[in-house]
PDB file of C-alpha atoms in Angstrom:
ATOM      1  CA  MET A   1       0.000   0.000   0.000  1.00 63.00           C
ATOM      2  CA  GLU A   2       2.859   2.385   0.819  1.00 62.00           C
ATOM      3  CA  LEU A   3       4.387   1.735  -2.612  1.00 61.00           C
ATOM      4  CA  ILE A   4       1.060   2.484  -4.315  1.00 65.00           C
ATOM      5  CA  MET A   5       0.752   5.780  -2.445  1.00 70.00           C
ATOM      6  CA  GLU A   6       4.247   6.734  -3.642  1.00 69.00           C
ATOM      7  CA  GLN A   7       3.362   5.856  -7.231  1.00 74.00           C
ATOM      8  CA  LEU A   8      -0.089   7.472  -7.156  1.00 76.00           C
ATOM      9  CA  PRO A   9       0.933  11.090  -8.031  1.00 78.00           C
ATOM     10  CA  ILE A  10       2.925   9.872 -11.063  1.00 80.00           C
ATOM     11  CA  VAL A  11       0.044   7.697 -12.257  1.00 82.00           C
ATOM     12  CA  ILE A  12      -2.564  10.443 -11.783  1.00 85.00           C
ATOM     13  CA  ARG A  13      -0.481  12.961 -13.752  1.00 87.00           C
ATOM     14  CA  SER A  14      -0.070  10.490 -16.604  1.00 87.00           C
ATOM     15  CA  LEU A  15      -3.759   9.538 -16.605  1.00 88.00           C
ATOM     16  CA  ASN A  16      -4.812  13.202 -16.556  1.00 90.00           C
ATOM     17  CA  ALA A  17      -2.657  13.865 -19.629  1.00 89.00           C
ATOM     18  CA  GLY A  18      -4.140  10.818 -21.361  1.00 89.00           C
ATOM     19  CA  PHE A  19      -7.677  11.799 -20.399  1.00 92.00           C
ATOM     20  CA  LEU A  20      -7.145  15.260 -21.890  1.00 93.00           C
ATOM     21  CA  GLN A  21      -6.287  13.556 -25.185  1.00 93.00           C
ATOM     22  CA  THR A  22      -9.416  11.426 -24.858  1.00 94.00           C
ATOM     23  CA  LEU A  23     -11.555  14.537 -24.294  1.00 94.00           C
ATOM     24  CA  LYS A  24     -10.028  16.225 -27.343  1.00 95.00           C
ATOM     25  CA  LEU A  25     -10.794  13.204 -29.524  1.00 95.00           C
ATOM     26  CA  PHE A  26     -14.359  13.064 -28.169  1.00 96.00           C
ATOM     27  CA  PHE A  27     -15.168  16.722 -28.863  1.00 96.00           C
ATOM     28  CA  VAL A  28     -13.371  16.854 -32.227  1.00 97.00           C
ATOM     29  CA  THR A  29     -15.386  13.819 -33.312  1.00 97.00           C
ATOM     30  CA  LEU A  30     -18.674  15.457 -32.320  1.00 96.00           C
ATOM     31  CA  VAL A  31     -17.802  18.784 -33.955  1.00 97.00           C
ATOM     32  CA  GLY A  32     -16.956  17.005 -37.204  1.00 97.00           C
ATOM     33  CA  ALA A  33     -19.494  14.174 -37.234  1.00 97.00           C
ATOM     34  CA  VAL A  34     -22.660  16.100 -36.302  1.00 95.00           C
ATOM     35  CA  PRO A  35     -22.709  18.389 -39.388  1.00 95.00           C
ATOM     36  CA  LEU A  36     -21.140  15.790 -41.703  1.00 96.00           C
ATOM     37  CA  GLY A  37     -23.849  13.311 -40.699  1.00 95.00           C
ATOM     38  CA  LEU A  38     -26.524  15.758 -41.826  1.00 92.00           C
ATOM     39  CA  VAL A  39     -24.778  16.199 -45.191  1.00 94.00           C
ATOM     40  CA  ILE A  40     -24.597  12.423 -45.625  1.00 96.00           C
ATOM     41  CA  ALA A  41     -28.279  12.097 -44.675  1.00 94.00           C
ATOM     42  CA  PHE A  42     -29.252  14.570 -47.394  1.00 91.00           C
ATOM     43  CA  GLY A  43     -27.063  12.673 -49.859  1.00 94.00           C
ATOM     44  CA  SER A  44     -28.725   9.374 -49.007  1.00 93.00           C
ATOM     45  CA  MET A  45     -32.174  10.944 -49.559  1.00 90.00           C
ATOM     46  CA  SER A  46     -31.192  12.767 -52.752  1.00 89.00           C
ATOM     47  CA  ARG A  47     -33.474  12.418 -55.747  1.00 88.00           C
ATOM     48  CA  PHE A  48     -30.319  12.089 -57.860  1.00 90.00           C
ATOM     49  CA  LYS A  49     -30.110   8.300 -57.767  1.00 91.00           C
ATOM     50  CA  PRO A  50     -26.351   7.854 -58.379  1.00 93.00           C
ATOM     51  CA  LEU A  51     -25.625  10.127 -55.406  1.00 94.00           C
ATOM     52  CA  SER A  52     -28.098   8.387 -53.097  1.00 94.00           C
ATOM     53  CA  TRP A  53     -26.840   4.930 -54.122  1.00 96.00           C
ATOM     54  CA  LEU A  54     -23.196   5.901 -53.578  1.00 96.00           C
ATOM     55  CA  THR A  55     -23.957   7.505 -50.224  1.00 96.00           C
ATOM     56  CA  ASN A  56     -25.980   4.520 -49.028  1.00 95.00           C
ATOM     57  CA  ILE A  57     -23.223   2.097 -50.071  1.00 96.00           C
ATOM     58  CA  ILE A  58     -20.615   4.097 -48.140  1.00 96.00           C
ATOM     59  CA  VAL A  59     -22.862   4.197 -45.054  1.00 96.00           C
ATOM     60  CA  TRP A  60     -23.477   0.442 -45.361  1.00 96.00           C
ATOM     61  CA  ILE A  61     -19.736  -0.282 -45.522  1.00 96.00           C
ATOM     62  CA  ILE A  62     -18.862   1.977 -42.588  1.00 96.00           C
ATOM     63  CA  ARG A  63     -21.675   0.659 -40.396  1.00 95.00           C
ATOM     64  CA  GLY A  64     -20.951  -2.936 -41.377  1.00 95.00           C
ATOM     65  CA  THR A  65     -17.256  -2.968 -40.461  1.00 95.00           C
ATOM     66  CA  PRO A  66     -15.579  -2.479 -37.064  1.00 95.00           C
ATOM     67  CA  LEU A  67     -14.318   0.968 -36.171  1.00 95.00           C
ATOM     68  CA  MET A  68     -11.007  -0.584 -35.128  1.00 94.00           C
ATOM     69  CA  ILE A  69     -10.375  -1.872 -38.664  1.00 95.00           C
ATOM     70  CA  GLN A  70     -11.301   1.503 -40.167  1.00 95.00           C
ATOM     71  CA  LEU A  71      -8.894   3.181 -37.759  1.00 95.00           C
ATOM     72  CA  MET A  72      -6.048   0.843 -38.667  1.00 93.00           C
ATOM     73  CA  ILE A  73      -6.674   1.196 -42.417  1.00 94.00           C
ATOM     74  CA  ILE A  74      -6.665   5.000 -42.263  1.00 94.00           C
ATOM     75  CA  PHE A  75      -3.487   5.033 -40.173  1.00 93.00           C
ATOM     76  CA  TYR A  76      -1.448   2.315 -41.911  1.00 92.00           C
ATOM     77  CA  PHE A  77      -2.696   2.526 -45.523  1.00 89.00           C
ATOM     78  CA  PRO A  78      -0.641   5.564 -46.678  1.00 87.00           C
ATOM     79  CA  GLY A  79       2.613   4.140 -45.338  1.00 83.00           C
ATOM     80  CA  LEU A  80       2.181   0.539 -46.475  1.00 84.00           C
ATOM     81  CA  VAL A  81       0.668   1.187 -49.907  1.00 82.00           C
ATOM     82  CA  PHE A  82       2.112   4.546 -50.954  1.00 80.00           C
ATOM     83  CA  HIS A  83       5.243   4.369 -48.749  1.00 80.00           C
ATOM     84  CA  ASN A  84       4.382   7.788 -47.402  1.00 81.00           C
ATOM     85  CA  GLN A  85       3.452   7.803 -43.735  1.00 81.00           C
ATOM     86  CA  ILE A  86       1.554  11.071 -43.418  1.00 87.00           C
ATOM     87  CA  TRP A  87       0.540  10.469 -39.809  1.00 88.00           C
ATOM     88  CA  ARG A  88       3.748  11.317 -37.945  1.00 85.00           C
ATOM     89  CA  GLY A  89       4.153  11.501 -34.192  1.00 86.00           C
ATOM     90  CA  ASN A  90       1.390  11.616 -31.621  1.00 85.00           C
ATOM     91  CA  ALA A  91      -0.148  14.641 -33.368  1.00 90.00           C
ATOM     92  CA  GLY A  92      -0.414  12.627 -36.589  1.00 91.00           C
ATOM     93  CA  ARG A  93      -1.938   9.705 -34.731  1.00 92.00           C
ATOM     94  CA  PHE A  94      -4.514  12.064 -33.239  1.00 94.00           C
ATOM     95  CA  VAL A  95      -5.451  13.403 -36.692  1.00 94.00           C
ATOM     96  CA  ALA A  96      -5.737   9.850 -38.084  1.00 94.00           C
ATOM     97  CA  ALA A  97      -7.942   8.821 -35.169  1.00 95.00           C
ATOM     98  CA  SER A  98     -10.085  11.943 -35.586  1.00 96.00           C
ATOM     99  CA  VAL A  99     -10.629  11.236 -39.300  1.00 96.00           C
ATOM    100  CA  ALA A 100     -11.634   7.637 -38.610  1.00 96.00           C
ATOM    101  CA  PHE A 101     -13.990   8.558 -35.762  1.00 97.00           C
ATOM    102  CA  ILE A 102     -15.610  11.454 -37.634  1.00 97.00           C
ATOM    103  CA  ILE A 103     -16.342   9.338 -40.718  1.00 97.00           C
ATOM    104  CA  ASN A 104     -17.653   6.427 -38.650  1.00 97.00           C
ATOM    105  CA  TYR A 105     -19.936   8.463 -36.396  1.00 97.00           C
ATOM    106  CA  ALA A 106     -21.108  10.709 -39.222  1.00 97.00           C
ATOM    107  CA  CYS A 107     -22.474   7.617 -40.987  1.00 97.00           C
ATOM    108  CA  TYR A 108     -24.289   6.490 -37.845  1.00 96.00           C
ATOM    109  CA  PHE A 109     -25.631   9.989 -37.218  1.00 96.00           C
ATOM    110  CA  SER A 110     -26.817  10.194 -40.852  1.00 95.00           C
ATOM    111  CA  VAL A 111     -29.127   7.228 -40.335  1.00 95.00           C
ATOM    112  CA  ILE A 112     -30.550   8.869 -37.208  1.00 94.00           C
ATOM    113  CA  TYR A 113     -31.031  12.175 -39.045  1.00 93.00           C
ATOM    114  CA  ARG A 114     -32.714  10.413 -41.927  1.00 91.00           C
ATOM    115  CA  GLY A 115     -35.141   8.655 -39.590  1.00 89.00           C
ATOM    116  CA  GLY A 116     -35.926  11.937 -37.835  1.00 86.00           C
ATOM    117  CA  ILE A 117     -36.565  13.805 -41.088  1.00 83.00           C
ATOM    118  CA  GLN A 118     -38.692  11.055 -42.596  1.00 82.00           C
ATOM    119  CA  GLY A 119     -40.612  10.743 -39.328  1.00 80.00           C
ATOM    120  CA  VAL A 120     -42.135  14.202 -39.778  1.00 75.00           C
ATOM    121  CA  PRO A 121     -45.598  13.779 -41.384  1.00 74.00           C
ATOM    122  CA  ALA A 122     -45.536  14.467 -45.128  1.00 71.00           C
ATOM    123  CA  GLY A 123     -48.710  16.540 -44.777  1.00 72.00           C
ATOM    124  CA  GLN A 124     -46.750  19.285 -43.059  1.00 72.00           C
ATOM    125  CA  GLU A 125     -44.456  19.707 -46.054  1.00 71.00           C
ATOM    126  CA  GLU A 126     -47.442  19.740 -48.385  1.00 73.00           C
ATOM    127  CA  ALA A 127     -49.120  22.402 -46.254  1.00 74.00           C
ATOM    128  CA  GLY A 128     -45.949  24.488 -46.351  1.00 75.00           C
ATOM    129  CA  LEU A 129     -45.788  24.246 -50.151  1.00 74.00           C
ATOM    130  CA  VAL A 130     -49.430  25.332 -50.397  1.00 75.00           C
ATOM    131  CA  LEU A 131     -48.599  28.358 -48.259  1.00 75.00           C
ATOM    132  CA  GLY A 132     -45.839  29.299 -50.698  1.00 76.00           C
ATOM    133  CA  MET A 133     -42.865  28.252 -48.585  1.00 79.00           C
ATOM    134  CA  THR A 134     -39.739  26.895 -50.226  1.00 78.00           C
ATOM    135  CA  ARG A 135     -38.433  23.460 -49.303  1.00 74.00           C
ATOM    136  CA  ARG A 136     -35.539  25.148 -47.470  1.00 77.00           C
ATOM    137  CA  GLN A 137     -37.971  27.236 -45.391  1.00 78.00           C
ATOM    138  CA  ILE A 138     -40.084  24.169 -44.663  1.00 76.00           C
ATOM    139  CA  PHE A 139     -37.040  22.270 -43.409  1.00 74.00           C
ATOM    140  CA  PHE A 140     -35.713  24.990 -41.098  1.00 73.00           C
ATOM    141  CA  LYS A 141     -39.042  26.402 -39.889  1.00 76.00           C
ATOM    142  CA  VAL A 142     -41.251  23.308 -39.797  1.00 75.00           C
ATOM    143  CA  LYS A 143     -39.244  20.088 -39.819  1.00 75.00           C
ATOM    144  CA  LEU A 144     -36.083  20.937 -37.902  1.00 74.00           C
ATOM    145  CA  LEU A 145     -37.454  21.225 -34.349  1.00 74.00           C
ATOM    146  CA  GLN A 146     -39.623  18.143 -34.786  1.00 78.00           C
ATOM    147  CA  MET A 147     -36.606  16.257 -36.141  1.00 80.00           C
ATOM    148  CA  ILE A 148     -34.485  17.300 -33.161  1.00 81.00           C
ATOM    149  CA  LYS A 149     -37.081  15.950 -30.724  1.00 80.00           C
ATOM    150  CA  ARG A 150     -37.003  12.588 -32.496  1.00 84.00           C
ATOM    151  CA  ILE A 151     -33.242  12.225 -32.833  1.00 88.00           C
ATOM    152  CA  VAL A 152     -32.062  13.281 -29.362  1.00 87.00           C
ATOM    153  CA  PRO A 153     -32.624   9.860 -27.648  1.00 88.00           C
ATOM    154  CA  PRO A 154     -30.777   7.778 -30.291  1.00 91.00           C
ATOM    155  CA  MET A 155     -28.109  10.472 -30.656  1.00 92.00           C
ATOM    156  CA  SER A 156     -27.613  10.374 -26.886  1.00 91.00           C
ATOM    157  CA  ASN A 157     -26.948   6.637 -27.071  1.00 92.00           C
ATOM    158  CA  GLU A 158     -24.348   7.177 -29.800  1.00 94.00           C
ATOM    159  CA  VAL A 159     -22.658   9.945 -27.807  1.00 94.00           C
ATOM    160  CA  ILE A 160     -22.344   7.681 -24.750  1.00 93.00           C
ATOM    161  CA  THR A 161     -20.950   4.941 -26.990  1.00 94.00           C
ATOM    162  CA  LEU A 162     -18.431   7.430 -28.372  1.00 95.00           C
ATOM    163  CA  VAL A 163     -17.155   8.097 -24.846  1.00 93.00           C
ATOM    164  CA  LYS A 164     -16.096   4.447 -24.594  1.00 92.00           C
ATOM    165  CA  ASP A 165     -15.090   4.000 -28.231  1.00 94.00           C
ATOM    166  CA  THR A 166     -12.355   6.601 -27.847  1.00 93.00           C
ATOM    167  CA  SER A 167     -10.390   3.830 -26.113  1.00 91.00           C
ATOM    168  CA  LEU A 168      -9.951   2.172 -29.535  1.00 92.00           C
ATOM    169  CA  ALA A 169      -7.458   4.907 -30.422  1.00 91.00           C
ATOM    170  CA  THR A 170      -4.892   3.020 -28.371  1.00 89.00           C
ATOM    171  CA  THR A 171      -4.799   0.561 -31.313  1.00 89.00           C
ATOM    172  CA  ILE A 172      -2.581   3.015 -33.199  1.00 88.00           C
ATOM    173  CA  ALA A 173      -0.681   3.958 -30.022  1.00 78.00           C
ATOM    174  CA  LEU A 174      -2.376   7.320 -29.543  1.00 85.00           C
ATOM    175  CA  GLN A 175      -1.375   8.406 -26.051  1.00 84.00           C
ATOM    176  CA  GLU A 176      -4.873   8.599 -24.612  1.00 86.00           C
ATOM    177  CA  ILE A 177      -5.959   7.406 -21.188  1.00 87.00           C
ATOM    178  CA  ILE A 178      -5.967   3.639 -21.902  1.00 88.00           C
ATOM    179  CA  TRP A 179      -2.471   3.916 -23.375  1.00 84.00           C
ATOM    180  CA  ALA A 180      -1.377   5.813 -20.260  1.00 84.00           C
ATOM    181  CA  GLY A 181      -2.815   3.212 -17.895  1.00 82.00           C
ATOM    182  CA  GLU A 182      -1.370   0.295 -19.846  1.00 82.00           C
ATOM    183  CA  SER A 183       2.084   1.882 -20.042  1.00 81.00           C
ATOM    184  CA  PHE A 184       2.656   1.199 -16.342  1.00 79.00           C
ATOM    185  CA  MET A 185       2.324  -2.525 -16.990  1.00 78.00           C
ATOM    186  CA  LYS A 186       5.116  -2.360 -19.577  1.00 76.00           C
ATOM    187  CA  GLY A 187       7.334   0.078 -17.715  1.00 69.00           C
ATOM    188  CA  SER A 188       6.854   3.836 -17.588  1.00 67.00           C
ATOM    189  CA  GLN A 189       8.424   6.525 -15.412  1.00 69.00           C
ATOM    190  CA  GLY A 190      10.129   3.933 -13.229  1.00 65.00           C
ATOM    191  CA  ILE A 191       6.952   1.897 -12.693  1.00 70.00           C
ATOM    192  CA  SER A 192       6.432  -1.536 -14.268  1.00 69.00           C
ATOM    193  CA  GLY A 193       4.373  -4.683 -13.828  1.00 71.00           C
ATOM    194  CA  VAL A 194       1.420  -2.992 -12.098  1.00 74.00           C
ATOM    195  CA  ILE A 195      -2.192  -3.299 -13.225  1.00 81.00           C
ATOM    196  CA  TRP A 196      -3.983  -1.088 -10.721  1.00 81.00           C
ATOM    197  CA  PRO A 197      -3.713   2.086 -12.902  1.00 83.00           C
ATOM    198  CA  LEU A 198      -6.090   0.420 -15.377  1.00 85.00           C
ATOM    199  CA  PHE A 199      -8.799   0.406 -12.716  1.00 86.00           C
ATOM    200  CA  PHE A 200      -8.351   4.153 -12.423  1.00 86.00           C
ATOM    201  CA  THR A 201      -8.896   4.514 -16.187  1.00 90.00           C
ATOM    202  CA  ALA A 202     -12.229   2.699 -15.780  1.00 90.00           C
ATOM    203  CA  PHE A 203     -13.166   5.247 -13.102  1.00 90.00           C
ATOM    204  CA  TYR A 204     -12.394   8.136 -15.501  1.00 92.00           C
ATOM    205  CA  TYR A 205     -14.664   6.619 -18.162  1.00 93.00           C
ATOM    206  CA  LEU A 206     -17.393   5.913 -15.628  1.00 93.00           C
ATOM    207  CA  ILE A 207     -17.446   9.512 -14.425  1.00 93.00           C
ATOM    208  CA  PHE A 208     -17.313  10.911 -17.968  1.00 93.00           C
ATOM    209  CA  SER A 209     -20.172   8.655 -19.105  1.00 93.00           C
ATOM    210  CA  GLY A 210     -22.181   9.610 -16.023  1.00 93.00           C
ATOM    211  CA  VAL A 211     -21.776  13.334 -16.655  1.00 93.00           C
ATOM    212  CA  MET A 212     -22.786  12.960 -20.319  1.00 93.00           C
ATOM    213  CA  THR A 213     -25.794  10.806 -19.359  1.00 92.00           C
ATOM    214  CA  VAL A 214     -27.030  13.484 -16.925  1.00 92.00           C
ATOM    215  CA  LEU A 215     -26.546  16.340 -19.428  1.00 91.00           C
ATOM    216  CA  LEU A 216     -28.235  14.503 -22.293  1.00 90.00           C
ATOM    217  CA  GLY A 217     -31.069  13.429 -19.994  1.00 88.00           C
ATOM    218  CA  ARG A 218     -31.725  17.065 -19.107  1.00 88.00           C
ATOM    219  CA  LEU A 219     -31.750  17.974 -22.793  1.00 84.00           C
ATOM    220  CA  GLU A 220     -34.347  15.276 -23.498  1.00 82.00           C
ATOM    221  CA  ARG A 221     -36.557  16.523 -20.661  1.00 82.00           C
ATOM    222  CA  LYS A 222     -36.385  20.104 -21.965  1.00 79.00           C
ATOM    223  CA  LEU A 223     -37.409  18.983 -25.439  1.00 72.00           C
ATOM    224  CA  GLU A 224     -40.453  17.176 -23.987  1.00 69.00           C
ATOM    225  CA  TYR A 225     -41.947  20.659 -23.547  1.00 56.00           C
ATOM    226  CA  PHE A 226     -42.519  20.833 -27.301  1.00 49.00           C
ATOM    227  CA  ARG A 227     -44.497  17.582 -27.525  1.00 53.00           C
TER     228      ARG A 227
END
């Protein structure tokens, strides 16, 4: 126990640095995937058939394959195939992970968006057209709020999943919190062969997931006002 107390400050500092990287990946993914998902949703519903077919095929591939494989392909493909490793250092690994996560979650979000948009009764769009509104006005003034109410619960589930999926970035040795906890098993900062830091990483994820669950739950309750 005395040895653990001596090691604790070193472990906490390392885990805090790793958790900061995890937070960055989480928020960068949301900032990129939320708008991109809407663009993909519009593409999948396009009346231009080649575009909708292509978009739906891409979404099918991304949703049908593991995120870990997508992450490894994006990171290793340039170096192994073109002999040009563009993802250099931990900063490069972070960018590679961000690209993989944004593409993956944007495809999942697009399906949720599409369900929310198509869930709005068609009669409302027809009424808007009769009143002389453009399709753009109908979307932003009639459909959007109703769509948001429908997509918040499934989007909340995806956001909570994203919290835990960030741990997959350790596959390409991104120095996030799992990497930091595992490093003490292999030997880091004079500490080796200890597993207890991994239990601390679980605590970080548990707290983060709990905070996000509470915040998203409050958002859902506020949106119930509009039902």
